[in-house]
Tab-separated table of C-alpha atoms in Angstrom:
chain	number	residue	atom	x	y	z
O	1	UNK	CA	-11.547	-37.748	12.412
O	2	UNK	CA	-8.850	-39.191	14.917
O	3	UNK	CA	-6.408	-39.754	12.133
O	4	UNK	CA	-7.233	-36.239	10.295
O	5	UNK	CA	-6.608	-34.713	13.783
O	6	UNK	CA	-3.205	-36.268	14.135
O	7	UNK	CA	-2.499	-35.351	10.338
O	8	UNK	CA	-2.711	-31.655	10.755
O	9	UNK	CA	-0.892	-31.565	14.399
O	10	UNK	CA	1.957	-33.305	12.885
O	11	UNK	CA	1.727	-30.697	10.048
O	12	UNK	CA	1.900	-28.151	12.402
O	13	UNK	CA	4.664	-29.532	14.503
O	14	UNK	CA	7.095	-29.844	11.662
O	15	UNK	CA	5.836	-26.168	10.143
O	16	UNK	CA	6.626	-24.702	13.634
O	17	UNK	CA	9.781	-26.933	13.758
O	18	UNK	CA	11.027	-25.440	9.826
O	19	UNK	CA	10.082	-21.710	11.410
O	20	UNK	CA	12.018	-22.060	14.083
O	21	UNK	CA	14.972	-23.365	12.276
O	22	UNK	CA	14.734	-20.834	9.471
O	23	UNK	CA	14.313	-17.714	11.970
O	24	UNK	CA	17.503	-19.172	13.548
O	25	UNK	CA	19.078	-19.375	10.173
O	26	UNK	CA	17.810	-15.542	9.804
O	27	UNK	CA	19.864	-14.574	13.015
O	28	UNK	CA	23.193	-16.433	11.714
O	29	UNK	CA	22.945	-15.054	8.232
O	30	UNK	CA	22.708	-11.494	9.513
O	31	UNK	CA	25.237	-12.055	12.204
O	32	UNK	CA	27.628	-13.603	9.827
O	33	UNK	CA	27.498	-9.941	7.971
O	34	UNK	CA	28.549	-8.074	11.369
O	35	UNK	CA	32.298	-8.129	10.754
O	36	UNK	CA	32.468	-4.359	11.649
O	37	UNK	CA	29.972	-1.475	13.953
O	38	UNK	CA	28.583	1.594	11.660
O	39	UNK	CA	30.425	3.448	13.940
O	40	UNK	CA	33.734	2.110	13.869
O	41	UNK	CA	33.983	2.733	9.796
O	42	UNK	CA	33.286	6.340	10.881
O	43	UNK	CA	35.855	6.457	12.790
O	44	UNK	CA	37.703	8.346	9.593
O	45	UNK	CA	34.955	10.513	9.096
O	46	UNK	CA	35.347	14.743	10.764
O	47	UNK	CA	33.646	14.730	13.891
O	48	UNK	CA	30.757	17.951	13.625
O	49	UNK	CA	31.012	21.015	14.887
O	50	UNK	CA	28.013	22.795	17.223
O	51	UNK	CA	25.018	22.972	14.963
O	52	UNK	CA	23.309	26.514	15.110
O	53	UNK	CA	20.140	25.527	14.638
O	54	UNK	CA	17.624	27.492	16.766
O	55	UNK	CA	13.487	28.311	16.221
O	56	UNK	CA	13.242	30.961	13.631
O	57	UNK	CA	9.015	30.516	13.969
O	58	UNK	CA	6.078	29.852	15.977
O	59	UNK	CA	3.188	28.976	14.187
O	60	UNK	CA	0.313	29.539	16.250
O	61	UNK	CA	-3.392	28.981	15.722
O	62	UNK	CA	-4.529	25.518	16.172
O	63	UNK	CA	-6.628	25.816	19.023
O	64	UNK	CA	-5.421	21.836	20.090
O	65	UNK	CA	-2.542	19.267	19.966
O	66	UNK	CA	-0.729	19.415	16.641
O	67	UNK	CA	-0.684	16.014	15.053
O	68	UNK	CA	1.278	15.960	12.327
O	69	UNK	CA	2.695	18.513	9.565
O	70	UNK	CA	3.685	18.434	5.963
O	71	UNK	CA	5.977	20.378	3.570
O	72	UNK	CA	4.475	21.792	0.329
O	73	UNK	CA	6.889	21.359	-2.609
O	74	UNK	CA	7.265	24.555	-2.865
O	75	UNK	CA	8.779	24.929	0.350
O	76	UNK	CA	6.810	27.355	1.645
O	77	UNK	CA	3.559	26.222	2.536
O	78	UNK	CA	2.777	23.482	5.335
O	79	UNK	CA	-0.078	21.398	6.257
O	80	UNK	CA	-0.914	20.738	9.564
O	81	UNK	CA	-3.528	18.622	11.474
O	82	UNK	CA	-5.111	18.469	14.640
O	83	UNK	CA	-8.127	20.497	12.492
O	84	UNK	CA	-6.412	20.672	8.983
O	85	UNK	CA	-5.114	23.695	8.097
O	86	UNK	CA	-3.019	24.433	5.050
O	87	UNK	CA	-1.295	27.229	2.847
O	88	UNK	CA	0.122	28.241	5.794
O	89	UNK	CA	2.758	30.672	4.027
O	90	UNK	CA	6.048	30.697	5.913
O	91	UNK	CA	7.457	33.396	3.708
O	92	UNK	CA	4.161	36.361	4.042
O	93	UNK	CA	3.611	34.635	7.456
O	94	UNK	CA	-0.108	33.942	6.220
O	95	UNK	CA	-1.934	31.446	8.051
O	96	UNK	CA	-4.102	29.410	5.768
O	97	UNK	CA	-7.153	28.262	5.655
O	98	UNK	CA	-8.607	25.884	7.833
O	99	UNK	CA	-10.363	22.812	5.681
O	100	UNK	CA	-13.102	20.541	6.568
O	101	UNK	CA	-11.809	17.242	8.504
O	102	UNK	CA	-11.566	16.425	12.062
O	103	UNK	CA	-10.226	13.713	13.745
O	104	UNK	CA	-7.049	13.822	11.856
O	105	UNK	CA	-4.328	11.910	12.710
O	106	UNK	CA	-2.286	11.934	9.236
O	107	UNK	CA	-2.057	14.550	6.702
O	108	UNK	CA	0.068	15.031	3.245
O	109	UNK	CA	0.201	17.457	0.160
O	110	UNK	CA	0.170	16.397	-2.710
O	111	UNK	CA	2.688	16.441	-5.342
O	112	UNK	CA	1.245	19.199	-6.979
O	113	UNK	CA	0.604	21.371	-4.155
O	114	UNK	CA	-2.616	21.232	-5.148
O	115	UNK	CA	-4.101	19.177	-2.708
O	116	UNK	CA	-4.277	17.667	0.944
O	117	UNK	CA	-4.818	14.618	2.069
O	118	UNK	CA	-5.971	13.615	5.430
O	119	UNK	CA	-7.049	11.091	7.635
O	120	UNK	CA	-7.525	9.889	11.182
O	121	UNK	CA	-10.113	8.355	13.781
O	122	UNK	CA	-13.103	8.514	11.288
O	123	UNK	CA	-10.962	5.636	9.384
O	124	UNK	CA	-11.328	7.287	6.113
O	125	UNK	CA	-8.068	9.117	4.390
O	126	UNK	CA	-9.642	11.964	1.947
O	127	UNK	CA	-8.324	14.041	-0.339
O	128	UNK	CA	-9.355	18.334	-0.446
O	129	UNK	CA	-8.474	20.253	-3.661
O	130	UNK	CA	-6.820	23.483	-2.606
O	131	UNK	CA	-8.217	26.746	-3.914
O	132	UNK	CA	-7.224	30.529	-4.280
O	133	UNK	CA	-10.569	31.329	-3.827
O	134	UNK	CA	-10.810	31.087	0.384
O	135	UNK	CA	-14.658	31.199	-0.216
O	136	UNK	CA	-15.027	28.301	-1.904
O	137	UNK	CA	-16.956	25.544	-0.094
O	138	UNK	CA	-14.366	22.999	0.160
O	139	UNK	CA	-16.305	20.513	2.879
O	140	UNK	CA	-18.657	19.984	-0.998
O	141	UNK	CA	-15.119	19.277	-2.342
O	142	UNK	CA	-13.771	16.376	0.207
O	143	UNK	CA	-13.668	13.356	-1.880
O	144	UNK	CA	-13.040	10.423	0.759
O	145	UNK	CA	-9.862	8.070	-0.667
O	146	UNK	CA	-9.297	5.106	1.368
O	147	UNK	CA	-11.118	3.210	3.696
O	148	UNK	CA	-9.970	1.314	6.314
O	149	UNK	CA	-11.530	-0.613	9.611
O	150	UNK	CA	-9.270	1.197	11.956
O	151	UNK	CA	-8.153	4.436	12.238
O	152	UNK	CA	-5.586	5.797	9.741
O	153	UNK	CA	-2.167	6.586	11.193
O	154	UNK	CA	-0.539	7.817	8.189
O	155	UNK	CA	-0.996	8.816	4.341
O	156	UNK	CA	1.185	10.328	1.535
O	157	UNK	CA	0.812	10.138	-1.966
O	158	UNK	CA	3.875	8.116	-4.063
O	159	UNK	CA	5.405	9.912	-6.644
O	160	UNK	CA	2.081	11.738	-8.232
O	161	UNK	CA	-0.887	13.079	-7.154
O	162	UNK	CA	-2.985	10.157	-8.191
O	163	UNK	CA	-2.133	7.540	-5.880
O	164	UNK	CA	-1.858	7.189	-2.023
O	165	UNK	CA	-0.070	4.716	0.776
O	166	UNK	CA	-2.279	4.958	4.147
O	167	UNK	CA	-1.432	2.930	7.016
O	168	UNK	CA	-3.754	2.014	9.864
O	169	UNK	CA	-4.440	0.774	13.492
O	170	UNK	CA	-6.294	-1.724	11.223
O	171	UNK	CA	-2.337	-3.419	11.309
O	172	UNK	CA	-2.491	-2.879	7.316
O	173	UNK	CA	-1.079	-0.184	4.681
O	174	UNK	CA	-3.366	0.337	1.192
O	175	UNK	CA	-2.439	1.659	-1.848
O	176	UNK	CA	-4.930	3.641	-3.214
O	177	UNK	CA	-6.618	5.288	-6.596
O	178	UNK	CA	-7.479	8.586	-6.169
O	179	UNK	CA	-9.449	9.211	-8.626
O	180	UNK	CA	-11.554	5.981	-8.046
O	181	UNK	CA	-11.116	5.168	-4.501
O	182	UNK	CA	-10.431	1.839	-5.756
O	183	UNK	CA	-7.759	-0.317	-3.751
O	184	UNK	CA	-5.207	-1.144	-5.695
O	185	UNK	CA	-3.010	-3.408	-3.202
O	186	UNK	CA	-2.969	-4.018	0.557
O	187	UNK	CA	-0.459	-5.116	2.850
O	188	UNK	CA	-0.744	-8.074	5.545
O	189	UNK	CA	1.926	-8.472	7.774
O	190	UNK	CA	1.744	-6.910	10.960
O	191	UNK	CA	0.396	-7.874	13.801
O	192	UNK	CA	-0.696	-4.757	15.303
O	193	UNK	CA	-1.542	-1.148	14.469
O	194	UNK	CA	0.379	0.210	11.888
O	195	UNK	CA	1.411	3.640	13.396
O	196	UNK	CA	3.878	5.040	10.344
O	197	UNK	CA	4.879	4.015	6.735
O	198	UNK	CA	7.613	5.584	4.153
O	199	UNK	CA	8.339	6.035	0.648
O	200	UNK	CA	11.502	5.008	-0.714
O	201	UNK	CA	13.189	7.558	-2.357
O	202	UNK	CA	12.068	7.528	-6.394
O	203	UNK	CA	15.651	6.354	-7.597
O	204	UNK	CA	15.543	3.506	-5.525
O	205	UNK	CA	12.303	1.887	-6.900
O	206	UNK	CA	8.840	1.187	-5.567
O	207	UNK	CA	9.307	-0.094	-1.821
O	208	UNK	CA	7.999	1.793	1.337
O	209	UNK	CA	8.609	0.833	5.084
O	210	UNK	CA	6.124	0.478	7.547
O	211	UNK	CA	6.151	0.165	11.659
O	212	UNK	CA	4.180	-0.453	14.352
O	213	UNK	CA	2.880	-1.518	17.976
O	214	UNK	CA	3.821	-4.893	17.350
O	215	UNK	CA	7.205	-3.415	17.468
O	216	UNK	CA	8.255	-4.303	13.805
O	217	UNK	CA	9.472	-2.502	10.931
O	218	UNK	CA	8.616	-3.926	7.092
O	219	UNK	CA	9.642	-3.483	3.851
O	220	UNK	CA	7.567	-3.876	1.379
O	221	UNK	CA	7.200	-4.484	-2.320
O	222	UNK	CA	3.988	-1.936	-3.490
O	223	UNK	CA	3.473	-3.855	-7.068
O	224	UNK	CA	3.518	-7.408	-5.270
O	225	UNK	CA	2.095	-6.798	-1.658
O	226	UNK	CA	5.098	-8.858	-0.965
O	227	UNK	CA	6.666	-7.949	2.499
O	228	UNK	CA	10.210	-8.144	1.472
O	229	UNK	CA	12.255	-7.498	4.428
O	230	UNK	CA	11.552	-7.355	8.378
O	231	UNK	CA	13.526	-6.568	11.170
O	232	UNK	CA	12.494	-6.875	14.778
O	233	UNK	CA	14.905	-5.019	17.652
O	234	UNK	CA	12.631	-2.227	19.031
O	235	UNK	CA	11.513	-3.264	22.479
O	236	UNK	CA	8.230	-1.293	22.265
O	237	UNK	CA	6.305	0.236	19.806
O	238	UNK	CA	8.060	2.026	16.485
O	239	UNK	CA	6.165	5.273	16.052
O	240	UNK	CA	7.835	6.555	13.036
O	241	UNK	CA	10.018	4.866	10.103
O	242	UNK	CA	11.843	7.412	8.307
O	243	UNK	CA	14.121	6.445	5.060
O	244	UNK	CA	17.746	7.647	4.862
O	245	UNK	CA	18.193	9.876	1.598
O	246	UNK	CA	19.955	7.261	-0.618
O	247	UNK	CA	17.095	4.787	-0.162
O	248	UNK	CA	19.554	1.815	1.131
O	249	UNK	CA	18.826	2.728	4.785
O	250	UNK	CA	15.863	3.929	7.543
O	251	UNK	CA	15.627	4.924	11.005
O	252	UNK	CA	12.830	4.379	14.060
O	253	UNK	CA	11.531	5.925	16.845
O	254	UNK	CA	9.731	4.261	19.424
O	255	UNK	CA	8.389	4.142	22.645
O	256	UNK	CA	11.499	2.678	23.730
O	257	UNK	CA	13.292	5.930	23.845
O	258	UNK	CA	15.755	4.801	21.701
O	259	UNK	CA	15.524	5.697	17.628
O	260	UNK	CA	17.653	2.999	15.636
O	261	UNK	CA	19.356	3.027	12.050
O	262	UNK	CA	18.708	0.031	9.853
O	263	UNK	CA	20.837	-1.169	6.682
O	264	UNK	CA	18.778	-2.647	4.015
O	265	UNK	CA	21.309	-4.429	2.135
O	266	UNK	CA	23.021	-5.742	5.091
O	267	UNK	CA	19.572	-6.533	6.301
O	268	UNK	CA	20.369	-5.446	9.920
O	269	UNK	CA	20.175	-2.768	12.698
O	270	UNK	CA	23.284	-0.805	12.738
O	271	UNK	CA	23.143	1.699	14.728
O	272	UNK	CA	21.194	2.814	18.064
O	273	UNK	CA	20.827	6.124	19.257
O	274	UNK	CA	20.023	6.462	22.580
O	275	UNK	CA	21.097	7.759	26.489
O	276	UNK	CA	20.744	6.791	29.528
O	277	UNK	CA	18.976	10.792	30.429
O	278	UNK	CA	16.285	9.836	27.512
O	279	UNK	CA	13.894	7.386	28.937
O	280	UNK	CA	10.938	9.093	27.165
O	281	UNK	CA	9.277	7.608	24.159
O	282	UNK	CA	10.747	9.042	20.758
O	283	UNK	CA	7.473	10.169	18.315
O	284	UNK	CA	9.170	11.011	14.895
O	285	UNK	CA	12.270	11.279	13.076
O	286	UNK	CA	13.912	12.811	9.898
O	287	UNK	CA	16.991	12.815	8.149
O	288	UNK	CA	18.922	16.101	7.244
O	289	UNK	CA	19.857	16.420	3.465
O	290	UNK	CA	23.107	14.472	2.669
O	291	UNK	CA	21.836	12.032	5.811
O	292	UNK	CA	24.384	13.172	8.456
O	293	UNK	CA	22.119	14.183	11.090
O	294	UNK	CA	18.720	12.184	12.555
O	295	UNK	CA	16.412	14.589	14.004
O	296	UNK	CA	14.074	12.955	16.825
O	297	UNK	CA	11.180	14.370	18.586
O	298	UNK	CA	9.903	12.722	21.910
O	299	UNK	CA	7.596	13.128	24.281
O	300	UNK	CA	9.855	15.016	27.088
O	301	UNK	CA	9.265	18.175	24.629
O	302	UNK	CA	13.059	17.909	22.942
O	303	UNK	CA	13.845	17.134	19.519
O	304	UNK	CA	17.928	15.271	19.090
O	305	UNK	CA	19.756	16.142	16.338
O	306	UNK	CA	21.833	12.957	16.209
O	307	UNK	CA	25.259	12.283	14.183
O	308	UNK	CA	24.095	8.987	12.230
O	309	UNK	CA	27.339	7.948	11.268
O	310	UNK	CA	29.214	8.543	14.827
O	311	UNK	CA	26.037	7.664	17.144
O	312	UNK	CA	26.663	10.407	19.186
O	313	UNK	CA	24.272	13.041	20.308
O	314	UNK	CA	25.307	16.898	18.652
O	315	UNK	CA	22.409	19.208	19.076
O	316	UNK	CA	19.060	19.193	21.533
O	317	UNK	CA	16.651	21.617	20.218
O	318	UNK	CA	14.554	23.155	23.311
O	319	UNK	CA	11.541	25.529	23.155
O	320	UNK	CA	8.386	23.018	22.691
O	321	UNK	CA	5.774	22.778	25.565
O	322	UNK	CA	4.716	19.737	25.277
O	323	UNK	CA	5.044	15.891	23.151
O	324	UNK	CA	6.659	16.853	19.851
O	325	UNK	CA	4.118	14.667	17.462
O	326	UNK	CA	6.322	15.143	14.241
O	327	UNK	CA	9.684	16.693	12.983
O	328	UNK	CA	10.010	17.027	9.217
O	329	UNK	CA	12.920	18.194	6.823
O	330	UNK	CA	11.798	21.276	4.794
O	331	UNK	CA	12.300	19.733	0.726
O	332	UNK	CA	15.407	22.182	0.514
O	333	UNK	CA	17.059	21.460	3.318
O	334	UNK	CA	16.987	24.199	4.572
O	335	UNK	CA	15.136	24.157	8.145
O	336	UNK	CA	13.082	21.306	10.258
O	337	UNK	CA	9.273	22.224	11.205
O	338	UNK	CA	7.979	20.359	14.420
O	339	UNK	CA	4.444	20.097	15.570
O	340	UNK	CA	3.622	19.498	18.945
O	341	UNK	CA	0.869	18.864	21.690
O	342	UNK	CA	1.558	22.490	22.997
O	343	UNK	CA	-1.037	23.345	19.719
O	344	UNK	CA	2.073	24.972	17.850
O	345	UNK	CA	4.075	24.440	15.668
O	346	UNK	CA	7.825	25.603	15.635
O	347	UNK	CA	10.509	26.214	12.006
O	348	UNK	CA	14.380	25.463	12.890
O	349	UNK	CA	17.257	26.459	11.173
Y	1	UNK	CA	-14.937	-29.915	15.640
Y	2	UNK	CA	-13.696	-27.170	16.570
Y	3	UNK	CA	-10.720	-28.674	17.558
Y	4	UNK	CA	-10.047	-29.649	14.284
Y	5	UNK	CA	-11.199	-26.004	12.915
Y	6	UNK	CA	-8.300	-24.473	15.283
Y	7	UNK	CA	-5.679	-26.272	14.049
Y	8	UNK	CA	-6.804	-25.812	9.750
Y	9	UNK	CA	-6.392	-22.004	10.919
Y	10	UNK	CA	-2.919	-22.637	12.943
Y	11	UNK	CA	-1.467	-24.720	9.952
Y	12	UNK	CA	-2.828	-22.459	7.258
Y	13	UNK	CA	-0.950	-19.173	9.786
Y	14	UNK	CA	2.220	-21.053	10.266
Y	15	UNK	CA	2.278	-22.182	6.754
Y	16	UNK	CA	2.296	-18.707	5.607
Y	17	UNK	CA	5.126	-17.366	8.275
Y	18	UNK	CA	7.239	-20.355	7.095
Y	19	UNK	CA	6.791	-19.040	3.655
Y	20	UNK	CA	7.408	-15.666	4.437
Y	21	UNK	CA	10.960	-16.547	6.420
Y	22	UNK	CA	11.850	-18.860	3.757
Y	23	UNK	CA	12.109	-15.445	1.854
Y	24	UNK	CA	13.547	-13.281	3.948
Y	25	UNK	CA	16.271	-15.924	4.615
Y	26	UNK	CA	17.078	-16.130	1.018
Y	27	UNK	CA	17.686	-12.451	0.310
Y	28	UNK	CA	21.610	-11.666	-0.788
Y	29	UNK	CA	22.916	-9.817	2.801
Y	30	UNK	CA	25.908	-7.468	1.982
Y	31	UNK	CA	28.805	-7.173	4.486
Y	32	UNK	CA	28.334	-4.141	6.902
Y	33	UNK	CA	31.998	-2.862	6.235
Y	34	UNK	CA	30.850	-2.680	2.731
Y	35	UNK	CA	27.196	-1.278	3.120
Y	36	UNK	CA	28.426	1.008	6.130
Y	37	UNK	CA	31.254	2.359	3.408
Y	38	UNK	CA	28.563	3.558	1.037
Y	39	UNK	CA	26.178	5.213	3.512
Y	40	UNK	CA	29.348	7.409	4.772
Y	41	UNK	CA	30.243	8.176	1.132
Y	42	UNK	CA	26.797	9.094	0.415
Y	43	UNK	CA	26.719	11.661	3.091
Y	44	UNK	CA	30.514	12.577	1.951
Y	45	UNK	CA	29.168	13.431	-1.225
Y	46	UNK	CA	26.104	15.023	-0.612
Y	47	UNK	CA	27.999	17.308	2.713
Y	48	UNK	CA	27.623	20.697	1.003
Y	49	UNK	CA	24.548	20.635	0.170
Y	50	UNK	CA	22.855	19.989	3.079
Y	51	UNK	CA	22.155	23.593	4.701
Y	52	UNK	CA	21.833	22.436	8.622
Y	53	UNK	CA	25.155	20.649	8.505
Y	54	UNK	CA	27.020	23.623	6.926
Y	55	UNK	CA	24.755	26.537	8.257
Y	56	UNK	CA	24.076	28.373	5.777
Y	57	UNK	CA	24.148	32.736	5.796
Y	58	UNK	CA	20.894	34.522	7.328
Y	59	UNK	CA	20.845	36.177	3.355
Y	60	UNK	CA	20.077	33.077	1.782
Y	61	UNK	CA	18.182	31.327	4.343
Y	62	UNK	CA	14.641	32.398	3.762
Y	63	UNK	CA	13.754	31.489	7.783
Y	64	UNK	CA	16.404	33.159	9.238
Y	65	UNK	CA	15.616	37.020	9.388
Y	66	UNK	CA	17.882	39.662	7.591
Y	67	UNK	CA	19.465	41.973	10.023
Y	68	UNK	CA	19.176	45.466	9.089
Y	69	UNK	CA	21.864	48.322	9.409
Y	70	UNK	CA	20.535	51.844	10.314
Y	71	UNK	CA	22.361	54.652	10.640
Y	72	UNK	CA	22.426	56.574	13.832
């Protein structure tokens, strides 16, 4: 028993002794690949002029905190969540239709635009077929997708409408069947709640990137499970992992008031965006189209437009009353929607 | 016993965390100057196509309204 004891402890010792010495082979090898700042080799690049971006719309009607938001494909319609509502047409200025799910935390169209998915503190994520018909009993309809043993921070469905990512305060993402329900692959890694996750871009293959309160961002492989890549530099929790257009890149946002720009194949942070005047926590962030500006909400009410490249601060979008819970890029281009804890929700351009 | 139980479950954790660094350290890193090069190109390229950057006229932006003439 004596001997068995001493057997495993030594096993240990020289495991923790190899970690050790590979994470400090992790930090050279990265640091070895700093020969030049992000911003320096933008030194070249045209500095931008004044954005004039202001709020073009206030979407009221959710009679509490405004969770999170999602673009339709057909750039018209959002889904929003506190209680989900959808279709709400940007265009006729219809508000939609409010669907059966509470508690919602996370919610995504589909590819289709033919459905919603949504989860939250009842640590299912389920999916709601939309219909033209606004009498139609869709609480009969709400087929629950995932389940997890936590709550469920964030969903969206990969390239089709028949399978979804979820992450959770569980600390794991799922990959999901629709159809089914069946789990198709989970993800181990983190140590804490997973608050955000995000697909690659299609061209760049099937990897998404995950963050959470344990203050890590992941990269993951979906086929595999495999956690591919990890990088460690918030100093609190990362609310929101966004990836940069081309797929080689991502940004953060975290508690730590500062939002931070990560290169994949350099397998580093390289960039930081942050003040001294912003000491609140940032909630959410999105790229602009071609991946020049970072837009960051936090929880002082502002949303940043940031100049990736430079570093530098262009644009602070004021009008929110409250935490700004989620910024996304409309799939044109063409304007930002926001949701925030003042129960509305606000369309930039 | 439990002593002994601890430790399976520390060796069996640490195994995996050496596994998983032994993979991340032996991914192929790319210099920044090189990696930072291609994100600025990428947003080169894609410049005038991204609306908020360029701003692009109230008639084509479906969010920003039209402004009407009348005649007095």
């Amino acid at each position: 028993m004596a001997c068995q004891g001493l057997q495993k402890g030594e096993t240990l010792a020289s495991l923790k002794t190899e970690s050790d010495g590979l994470k400090k082979k992790l930090e050279v090898e990265r640091g070895k690949l700093n020969d030049v700042e992000l911003h320096q080799v933008a030194e070249k690049t045209e500095v931008l002029g004044a954005l004039s971006i202001k709020t073009r719309r206030v979407l009221k009607g959710h009679g509490a905190k405004v969770l999170c938001m999602d673009w339709c494909k057909d750039k018209r319609r959002l889904v929003s969540s506190s209680q989900v509502r959808t279709s709400t047409d940007l265009w006729t200025r219809e508000h939609g239709v409010s669907l059966p799910c509470t508690w919602v935390m996370a919610c995504a169209y589909a590819p289709s635009g033919c459905a919603v998915a949504c989860g939250g503190l009842d640590n299912k994520c389920s999916v709601i077929p939309l219909s033209l018909d606004k009498d139609e009993n869709l609480a009969a309809k709400k087929k629950s997708v995932a389940m997890h043993t936590n709550y469920v921070s964030g969903c969206t469905f990969t390239n089709s409408d028949m399978q979804m990512l979820t992450s959770s305060g569980d600390g794991t993402c799922a990959l999901w069947d629709v159809e089914s329900g069946q789990l198709l692959q989970s993800f181990h890694g983190h140590t804490a709640d997973v608050l955000s996750l995000d697909l690659a871009p299609s061209e760049t293959g099937n990897t998404f990137v995950s963050g959470g309160c344990d203050r890590k961002a992941n990269v993951w492989d979906m086929r595999s499970g495999q956690n591919i890549q990890s990088f460690e530099s918030h100093e609190s929790d990362i609310n929101c992992v966004k990836y940069y257009p081309s797929g080689d890149a991502f940004a953060s946002a975290s508690d730590d008031a500062t939002c931070r720009f990560y290169d994949l194949r350099a397998d580093r942070e390289v960039a930081v965006y942050q003040k001294d005047s912003i000491v609140f926590g940032a909630s959410t962030v999105d790229f602009s189209l071609s991946g020049r500006l970072l837009f960051a909400g936090y929880n002082d009410y502002t949303i940043n437009a940031w100049d990736v490249l430079k570093g530098n601060r262009v644009s602070i979008l004021f009008g929110h009353e409250n935490r700004v819970s989620r910024v996304k890029l409309s799939p044109d281009g063409t304007a930002i929607c926001s949701a925030s804890w003042d129960n509305t929700l606000r369309i930039w351009a | 016993m439990s002593g002994t139980m601890c430790s399976s479950n520390s060796v069996v954790q640490t195994q995996k965390l050496v596994d998983q660094l032994r993979l991340e350290a032996s991914m192929e890193r790319i210099r920044i100057s090189l990696t930072a090069a291609d994100l600025i190109q990428y947003c080169k390229d894609h410049r005038r196509s991204d609306p908020l950057l360029t701003g692009i006229a109230a008639s084509s932006n479906p969010f920003k309204d039209k402004k009407t003439c009348t005649l007095l």
